[in-house]
Short mmCIF file of N, CA and C and ligand atoms in Angstrom, two decimals:
data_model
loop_
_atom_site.label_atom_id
_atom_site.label_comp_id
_atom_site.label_asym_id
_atom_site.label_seq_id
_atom_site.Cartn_x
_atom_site.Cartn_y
_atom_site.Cartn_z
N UNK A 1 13.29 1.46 -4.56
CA UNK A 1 13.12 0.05 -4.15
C UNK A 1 12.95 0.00 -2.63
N UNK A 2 12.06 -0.55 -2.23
CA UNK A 2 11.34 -0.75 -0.66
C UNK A 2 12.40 -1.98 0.21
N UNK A 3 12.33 -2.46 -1.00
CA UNK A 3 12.82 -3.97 0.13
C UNK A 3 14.49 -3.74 -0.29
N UNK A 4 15.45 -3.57 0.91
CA UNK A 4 16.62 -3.65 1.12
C UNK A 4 17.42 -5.12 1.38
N UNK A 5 16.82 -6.48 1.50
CA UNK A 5 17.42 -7.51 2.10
C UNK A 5 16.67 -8.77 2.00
N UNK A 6 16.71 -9.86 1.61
CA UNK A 6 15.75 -10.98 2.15
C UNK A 6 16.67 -11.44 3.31
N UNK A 7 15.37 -10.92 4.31
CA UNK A 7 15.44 -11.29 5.80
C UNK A 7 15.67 -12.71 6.29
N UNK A 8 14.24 -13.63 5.41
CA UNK A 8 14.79 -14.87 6.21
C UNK A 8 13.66 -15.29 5.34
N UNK A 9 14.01 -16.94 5.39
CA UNK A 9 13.28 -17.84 3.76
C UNK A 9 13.13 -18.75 5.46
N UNK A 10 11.60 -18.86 4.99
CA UNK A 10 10.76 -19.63 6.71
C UNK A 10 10.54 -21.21 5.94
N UNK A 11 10.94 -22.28 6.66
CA UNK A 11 10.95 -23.72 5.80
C UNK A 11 10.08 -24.14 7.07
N UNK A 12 8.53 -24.90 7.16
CA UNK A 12 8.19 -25.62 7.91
C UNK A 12 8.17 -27.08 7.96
N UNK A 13 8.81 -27.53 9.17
CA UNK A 13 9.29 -28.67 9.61
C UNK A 13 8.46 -29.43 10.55
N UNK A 14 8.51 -30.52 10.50
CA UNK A 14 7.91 -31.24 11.88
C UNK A 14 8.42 -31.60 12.47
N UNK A 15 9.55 -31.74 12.84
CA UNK A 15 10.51 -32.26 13.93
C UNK A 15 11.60 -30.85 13.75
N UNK A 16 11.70 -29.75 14.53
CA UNK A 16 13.00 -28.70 15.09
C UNK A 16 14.11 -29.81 14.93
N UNK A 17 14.22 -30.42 15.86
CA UNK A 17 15.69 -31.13 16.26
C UNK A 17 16.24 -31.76 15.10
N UNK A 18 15.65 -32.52 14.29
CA UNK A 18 16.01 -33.35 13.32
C UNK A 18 16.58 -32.28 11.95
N UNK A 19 15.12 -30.87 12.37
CA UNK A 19 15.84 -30.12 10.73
C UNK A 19 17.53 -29.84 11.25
N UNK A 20 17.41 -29.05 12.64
CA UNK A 20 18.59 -28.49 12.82
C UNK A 20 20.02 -29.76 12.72
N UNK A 21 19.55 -30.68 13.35
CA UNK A 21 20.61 -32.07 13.48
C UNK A 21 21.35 -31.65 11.58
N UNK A 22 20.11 -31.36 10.97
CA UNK A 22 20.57 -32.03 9.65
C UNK A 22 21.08 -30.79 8.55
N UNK A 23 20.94 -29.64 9.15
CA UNK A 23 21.67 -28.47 8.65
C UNK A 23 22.83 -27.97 9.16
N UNK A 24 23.34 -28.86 10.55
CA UNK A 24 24.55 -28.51 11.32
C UNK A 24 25.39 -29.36 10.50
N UNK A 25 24.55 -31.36 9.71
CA UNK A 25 25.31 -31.82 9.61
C UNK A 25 25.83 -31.49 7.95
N UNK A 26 25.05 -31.34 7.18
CA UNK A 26 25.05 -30.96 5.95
C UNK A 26 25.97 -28.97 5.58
N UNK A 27 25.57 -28.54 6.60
CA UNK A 27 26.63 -27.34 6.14
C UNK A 27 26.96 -26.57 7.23
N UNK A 28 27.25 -27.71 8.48
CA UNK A 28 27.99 -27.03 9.49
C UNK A 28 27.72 -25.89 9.83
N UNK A 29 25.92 -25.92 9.76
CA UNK A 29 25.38 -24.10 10.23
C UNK A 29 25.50 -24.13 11.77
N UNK A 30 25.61 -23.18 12.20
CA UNK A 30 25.20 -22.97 13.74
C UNK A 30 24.15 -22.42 13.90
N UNK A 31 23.29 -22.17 15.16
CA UNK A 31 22.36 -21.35 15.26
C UNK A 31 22.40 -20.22 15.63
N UNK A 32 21.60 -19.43 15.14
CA UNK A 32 22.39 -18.12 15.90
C UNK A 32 20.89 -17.73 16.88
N UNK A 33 19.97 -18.06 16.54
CA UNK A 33 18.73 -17.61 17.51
C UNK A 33 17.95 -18.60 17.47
N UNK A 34 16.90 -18.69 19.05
CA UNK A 34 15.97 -19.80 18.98
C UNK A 34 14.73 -19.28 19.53
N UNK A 35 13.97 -19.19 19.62
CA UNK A 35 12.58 -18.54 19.81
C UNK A 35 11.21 -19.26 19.71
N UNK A 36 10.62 -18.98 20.97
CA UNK A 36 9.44 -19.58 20.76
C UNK A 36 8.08 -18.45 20.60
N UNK A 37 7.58 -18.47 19.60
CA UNK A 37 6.58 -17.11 19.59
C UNK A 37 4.99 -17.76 19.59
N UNK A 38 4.50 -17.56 21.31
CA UNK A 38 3.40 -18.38 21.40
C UNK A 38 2.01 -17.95 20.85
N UNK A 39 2.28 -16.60 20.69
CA UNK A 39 1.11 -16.47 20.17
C UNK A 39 0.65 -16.46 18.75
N UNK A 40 2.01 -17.18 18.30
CA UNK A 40 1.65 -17.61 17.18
C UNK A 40 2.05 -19.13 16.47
N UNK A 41 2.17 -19.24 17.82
CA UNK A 41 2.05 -20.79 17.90
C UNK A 41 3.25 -21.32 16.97
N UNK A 42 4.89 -20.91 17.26
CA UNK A 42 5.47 -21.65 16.44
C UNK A 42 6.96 -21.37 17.15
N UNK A 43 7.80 -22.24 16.98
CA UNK A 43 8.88 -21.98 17.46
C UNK A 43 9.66 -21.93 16.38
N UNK A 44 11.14 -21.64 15.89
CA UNK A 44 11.94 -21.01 15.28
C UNK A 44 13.31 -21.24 15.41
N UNK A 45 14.68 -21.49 14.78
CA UNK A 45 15.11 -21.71 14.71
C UNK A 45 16.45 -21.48 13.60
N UNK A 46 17.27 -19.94 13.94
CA UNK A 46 17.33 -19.61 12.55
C UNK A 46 19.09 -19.57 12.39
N UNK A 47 19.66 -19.90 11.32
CA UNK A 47 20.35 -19.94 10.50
C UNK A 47 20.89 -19.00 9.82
N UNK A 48 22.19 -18.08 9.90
CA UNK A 48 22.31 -17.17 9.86
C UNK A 48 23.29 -17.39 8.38
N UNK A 49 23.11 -16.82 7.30
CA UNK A 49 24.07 -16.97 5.68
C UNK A 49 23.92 -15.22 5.45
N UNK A 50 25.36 -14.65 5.54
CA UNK A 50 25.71 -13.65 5.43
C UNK A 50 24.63 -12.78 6.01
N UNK A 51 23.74 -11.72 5.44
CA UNK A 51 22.86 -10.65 6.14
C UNK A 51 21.79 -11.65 6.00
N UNK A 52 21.15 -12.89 5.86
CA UNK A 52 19.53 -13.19 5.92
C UNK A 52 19.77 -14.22 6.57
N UNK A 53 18.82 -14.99 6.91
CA UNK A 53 18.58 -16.17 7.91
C UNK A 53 18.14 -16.95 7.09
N UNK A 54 17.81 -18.28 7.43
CA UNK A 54 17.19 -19.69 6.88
C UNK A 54 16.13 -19.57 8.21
N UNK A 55 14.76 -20.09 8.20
CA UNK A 55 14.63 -20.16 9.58
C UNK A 55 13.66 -21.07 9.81
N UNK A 56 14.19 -22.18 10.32
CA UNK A 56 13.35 -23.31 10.59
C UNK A 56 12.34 -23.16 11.06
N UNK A 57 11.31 -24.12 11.02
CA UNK A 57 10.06 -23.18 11.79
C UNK A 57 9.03 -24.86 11.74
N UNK A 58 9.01 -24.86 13.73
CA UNK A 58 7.67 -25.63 13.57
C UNK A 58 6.51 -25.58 14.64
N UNK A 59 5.43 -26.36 14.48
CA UNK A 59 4.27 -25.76 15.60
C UNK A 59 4.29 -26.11 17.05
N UNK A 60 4.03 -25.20 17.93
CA UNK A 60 4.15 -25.54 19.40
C UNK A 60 2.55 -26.06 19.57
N UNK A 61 1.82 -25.86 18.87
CA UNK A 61 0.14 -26.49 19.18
C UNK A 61 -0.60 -27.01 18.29
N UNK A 62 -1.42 -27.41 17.74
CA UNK A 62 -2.31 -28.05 16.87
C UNK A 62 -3.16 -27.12 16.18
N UNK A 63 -3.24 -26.00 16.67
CA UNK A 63 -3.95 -24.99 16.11
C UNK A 63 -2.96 -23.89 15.77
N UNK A 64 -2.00 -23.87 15.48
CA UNK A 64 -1.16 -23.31 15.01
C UNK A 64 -1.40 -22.94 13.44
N UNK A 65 -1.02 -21.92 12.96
CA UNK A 65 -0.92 -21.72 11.29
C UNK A 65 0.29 -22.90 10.63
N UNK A 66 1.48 -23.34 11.38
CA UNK A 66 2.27 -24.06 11.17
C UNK A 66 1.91 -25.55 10.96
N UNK A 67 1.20 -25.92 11.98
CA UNK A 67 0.45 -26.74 12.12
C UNK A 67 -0.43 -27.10 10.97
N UNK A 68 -1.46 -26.03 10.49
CA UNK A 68 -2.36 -26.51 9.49
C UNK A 68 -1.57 -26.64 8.38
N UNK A 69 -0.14 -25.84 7.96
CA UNK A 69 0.54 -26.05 6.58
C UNK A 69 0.85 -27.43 6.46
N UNK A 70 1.37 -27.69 7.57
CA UNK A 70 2.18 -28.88 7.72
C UNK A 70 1.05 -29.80 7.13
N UNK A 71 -0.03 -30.21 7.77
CA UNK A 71 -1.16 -30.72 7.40
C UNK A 71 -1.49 -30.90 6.33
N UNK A 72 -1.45 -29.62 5.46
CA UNK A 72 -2.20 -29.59 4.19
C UNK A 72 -1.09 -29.48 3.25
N UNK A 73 -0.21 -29.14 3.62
CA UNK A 73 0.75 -29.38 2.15
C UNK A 73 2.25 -29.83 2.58
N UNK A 74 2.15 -30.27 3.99
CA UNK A 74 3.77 -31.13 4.13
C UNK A 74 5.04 -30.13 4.54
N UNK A 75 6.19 -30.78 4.64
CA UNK A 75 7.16 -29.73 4.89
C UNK A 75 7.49 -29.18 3.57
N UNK A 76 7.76 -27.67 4.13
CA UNK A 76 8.76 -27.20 2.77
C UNK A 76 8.66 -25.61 3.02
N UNK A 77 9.34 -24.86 1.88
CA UNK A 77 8.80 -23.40 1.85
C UNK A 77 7.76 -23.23 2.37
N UNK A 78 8.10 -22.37 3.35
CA UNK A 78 6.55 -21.63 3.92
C UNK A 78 6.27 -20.27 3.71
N UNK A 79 6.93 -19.43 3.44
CA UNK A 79 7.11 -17.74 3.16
C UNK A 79 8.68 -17.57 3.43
N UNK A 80 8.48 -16.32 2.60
CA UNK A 80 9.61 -15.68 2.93
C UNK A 80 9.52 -13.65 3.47
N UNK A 81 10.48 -13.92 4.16
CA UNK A 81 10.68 -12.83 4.47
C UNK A 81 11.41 -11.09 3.97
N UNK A 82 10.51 -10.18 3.71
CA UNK A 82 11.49 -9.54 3.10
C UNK A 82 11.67 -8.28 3.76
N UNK A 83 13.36 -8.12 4.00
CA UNK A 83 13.44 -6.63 5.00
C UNK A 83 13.58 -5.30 4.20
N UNK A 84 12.58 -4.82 5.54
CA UNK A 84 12.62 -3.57 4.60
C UNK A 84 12.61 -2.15 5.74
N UNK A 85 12.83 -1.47 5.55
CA UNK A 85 13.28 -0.04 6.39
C UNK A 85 12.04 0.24 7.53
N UNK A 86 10.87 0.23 6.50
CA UNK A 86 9.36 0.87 7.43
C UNK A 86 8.74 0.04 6.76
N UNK A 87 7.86 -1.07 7.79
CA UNK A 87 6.73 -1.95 7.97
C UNK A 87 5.70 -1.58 7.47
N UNK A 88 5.37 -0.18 8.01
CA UNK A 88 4.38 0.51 7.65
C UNK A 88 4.05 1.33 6.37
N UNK A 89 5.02 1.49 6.02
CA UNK A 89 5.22 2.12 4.81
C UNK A 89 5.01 1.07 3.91
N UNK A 90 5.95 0.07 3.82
CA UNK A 90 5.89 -0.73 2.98
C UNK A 90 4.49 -2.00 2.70
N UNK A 91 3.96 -2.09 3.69
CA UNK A 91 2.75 -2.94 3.81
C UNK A 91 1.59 -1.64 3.32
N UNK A 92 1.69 -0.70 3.35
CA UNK A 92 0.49 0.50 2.23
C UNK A 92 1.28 0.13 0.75
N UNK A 93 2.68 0.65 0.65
CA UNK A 93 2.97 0.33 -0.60
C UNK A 93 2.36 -1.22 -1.60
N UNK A 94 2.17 -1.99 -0.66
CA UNK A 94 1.44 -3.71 -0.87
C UNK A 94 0.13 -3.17 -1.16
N UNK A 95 -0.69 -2.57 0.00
CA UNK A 95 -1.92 -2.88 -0.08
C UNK A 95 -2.16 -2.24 -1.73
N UNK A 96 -1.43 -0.98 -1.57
CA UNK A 96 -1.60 0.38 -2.60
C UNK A 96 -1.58 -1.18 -3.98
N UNK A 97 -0.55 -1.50 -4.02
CA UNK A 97 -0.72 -2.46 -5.21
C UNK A 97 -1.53 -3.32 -5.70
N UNK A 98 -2.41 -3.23 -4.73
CA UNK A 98 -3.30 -4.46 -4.57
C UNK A 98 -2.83 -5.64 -3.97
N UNK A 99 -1.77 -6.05 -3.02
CA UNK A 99 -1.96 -7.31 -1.88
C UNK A 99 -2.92 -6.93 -0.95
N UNK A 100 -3.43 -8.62 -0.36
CA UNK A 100 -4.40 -8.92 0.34
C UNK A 100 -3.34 -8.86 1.51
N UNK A 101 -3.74 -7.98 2.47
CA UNK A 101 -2.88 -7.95 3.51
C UNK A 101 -3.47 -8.99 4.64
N UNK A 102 -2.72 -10.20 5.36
CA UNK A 102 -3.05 -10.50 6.40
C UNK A 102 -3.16 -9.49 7.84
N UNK A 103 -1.86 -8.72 7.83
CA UNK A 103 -1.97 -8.16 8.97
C UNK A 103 -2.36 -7.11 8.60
N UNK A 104 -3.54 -6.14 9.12
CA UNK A 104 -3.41 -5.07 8.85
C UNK A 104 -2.60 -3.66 9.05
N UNK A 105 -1.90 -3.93 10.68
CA UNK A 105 -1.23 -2.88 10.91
C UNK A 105 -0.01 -4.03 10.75
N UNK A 106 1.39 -3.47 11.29
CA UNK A 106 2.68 -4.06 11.52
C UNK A 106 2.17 -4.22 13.36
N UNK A 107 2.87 -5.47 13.48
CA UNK A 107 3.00 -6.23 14.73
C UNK A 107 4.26 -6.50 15.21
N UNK A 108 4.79 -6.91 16.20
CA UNK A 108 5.67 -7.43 17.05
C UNK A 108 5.67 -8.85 16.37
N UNK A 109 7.19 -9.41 15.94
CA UNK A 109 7.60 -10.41 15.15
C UNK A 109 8.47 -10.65 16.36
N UNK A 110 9.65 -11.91 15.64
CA UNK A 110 10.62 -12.60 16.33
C UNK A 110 12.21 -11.35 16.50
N UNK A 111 12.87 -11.79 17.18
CA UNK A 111 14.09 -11.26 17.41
C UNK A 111 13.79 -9.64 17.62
N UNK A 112 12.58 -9.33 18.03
CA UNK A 112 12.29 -7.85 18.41
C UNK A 112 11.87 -7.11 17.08
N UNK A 113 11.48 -7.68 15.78
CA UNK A 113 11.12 -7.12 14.43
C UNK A 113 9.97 -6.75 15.09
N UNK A 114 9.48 -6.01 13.91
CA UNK A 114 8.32 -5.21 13.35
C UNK A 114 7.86 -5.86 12.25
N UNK A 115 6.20 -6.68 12.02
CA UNK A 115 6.46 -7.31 10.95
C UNK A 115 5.16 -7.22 10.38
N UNK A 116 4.81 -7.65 9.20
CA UNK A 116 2.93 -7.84 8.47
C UNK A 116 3.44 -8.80 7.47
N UNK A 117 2.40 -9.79 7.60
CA UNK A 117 1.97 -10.60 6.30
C UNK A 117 0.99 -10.60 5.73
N UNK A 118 1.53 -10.78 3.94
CA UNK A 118 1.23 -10.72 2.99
C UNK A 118 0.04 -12.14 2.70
N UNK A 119 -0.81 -11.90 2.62
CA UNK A 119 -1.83 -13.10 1.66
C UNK A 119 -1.11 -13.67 0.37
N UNK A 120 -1.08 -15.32 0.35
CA UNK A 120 -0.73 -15.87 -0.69
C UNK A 120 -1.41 -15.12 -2.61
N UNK A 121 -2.55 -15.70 -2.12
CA UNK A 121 -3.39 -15.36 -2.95
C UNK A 121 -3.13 -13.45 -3.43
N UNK A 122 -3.18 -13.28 -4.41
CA UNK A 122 -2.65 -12.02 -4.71
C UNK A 122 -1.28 -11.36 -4.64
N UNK A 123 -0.88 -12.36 -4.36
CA UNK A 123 1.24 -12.64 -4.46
C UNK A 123 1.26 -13.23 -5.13
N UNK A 124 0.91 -13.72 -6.12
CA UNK A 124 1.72 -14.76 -7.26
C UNK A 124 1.90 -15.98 -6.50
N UNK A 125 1.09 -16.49 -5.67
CA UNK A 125 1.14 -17.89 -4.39
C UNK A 125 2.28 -18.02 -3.21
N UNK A 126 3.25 -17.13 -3.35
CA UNK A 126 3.85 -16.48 -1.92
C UNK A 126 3.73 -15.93 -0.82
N UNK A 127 3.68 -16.60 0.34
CA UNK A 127 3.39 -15.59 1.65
C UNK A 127 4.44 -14.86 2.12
N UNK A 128 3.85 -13.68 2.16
CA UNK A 128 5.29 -12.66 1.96
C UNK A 128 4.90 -11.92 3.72
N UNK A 129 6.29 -12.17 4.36
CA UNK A 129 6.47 -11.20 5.48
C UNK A 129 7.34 -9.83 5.29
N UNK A 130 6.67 -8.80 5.97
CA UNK A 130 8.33 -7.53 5.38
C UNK A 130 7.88 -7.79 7.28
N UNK A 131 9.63 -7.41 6.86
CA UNK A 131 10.49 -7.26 7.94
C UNK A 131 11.05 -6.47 8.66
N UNK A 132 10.74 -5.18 9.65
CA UNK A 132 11.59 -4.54 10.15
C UNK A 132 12.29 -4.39 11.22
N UNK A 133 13.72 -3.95 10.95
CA UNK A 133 14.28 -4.73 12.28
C UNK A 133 14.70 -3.94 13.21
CO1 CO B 1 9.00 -15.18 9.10
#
């Protein structure tokens, strides 16, 4: 088995302040990290439940990928994240299966990860990130 952990379940929001206002008030989360990752146009906001995160997530620009979800299908689940030992390894193990890989190699993610995403389409309609940390 490749994947050791779900890393972090990504919920896109349109208002940061309001999700967080309303997960501090509803289950007294704290934050444990905040991040703005510009080149991918989204800032972050994550929620730490035992080893995985919750991680808020909304667009710093209009051309953002966050941005167009929001657009086209509203807030809600946006991907999830799944950790796993080697990025690289595990994103061949995908392709090998047949996923449509967005990223082709592993990239520089949030909190210093190593990361590639997965294409909905050919996931069973999940956008899948692996995670290495
Ligand atoms: Co993510």
């Amino acid at each position: 088995m490749i994947l050791s952990e779900i890393d972090h379940i990504a919920i896109a929001v349109n208002d940061l302040e309001a999700a967080i206002s309303y997960y501090q008030a509803a289950f007294g989360a704290t934050i444990h990290h905040r991040e703005i990752v510009e080149s991918d146009g989204v800032e972050e906001a994550l929620i730490k439940v035992a080893e995985s995160y919750i991680q808020l997530t909304s667009a710093t620009n209009e051309d953002s990928p966050i941005a167009k979800f929001l657009e086209k299908r509203g807030e809600g689940l946006h991907h999830i994240g799944y950790r796993v030992d080697d990025c690289a390894a595990a994103l061949q193990a995908m392709i090998n299966a047949g996923a449509r890989p967005i990223d082709q190699t592993p990239r520089p993610g949030s909190r210093g990860t190593t990361v590639a995403f997965i294409h909905p389409k050919g996931s069973f309609g999940t956008l899948i990130e692996l995670v290495q940390e």
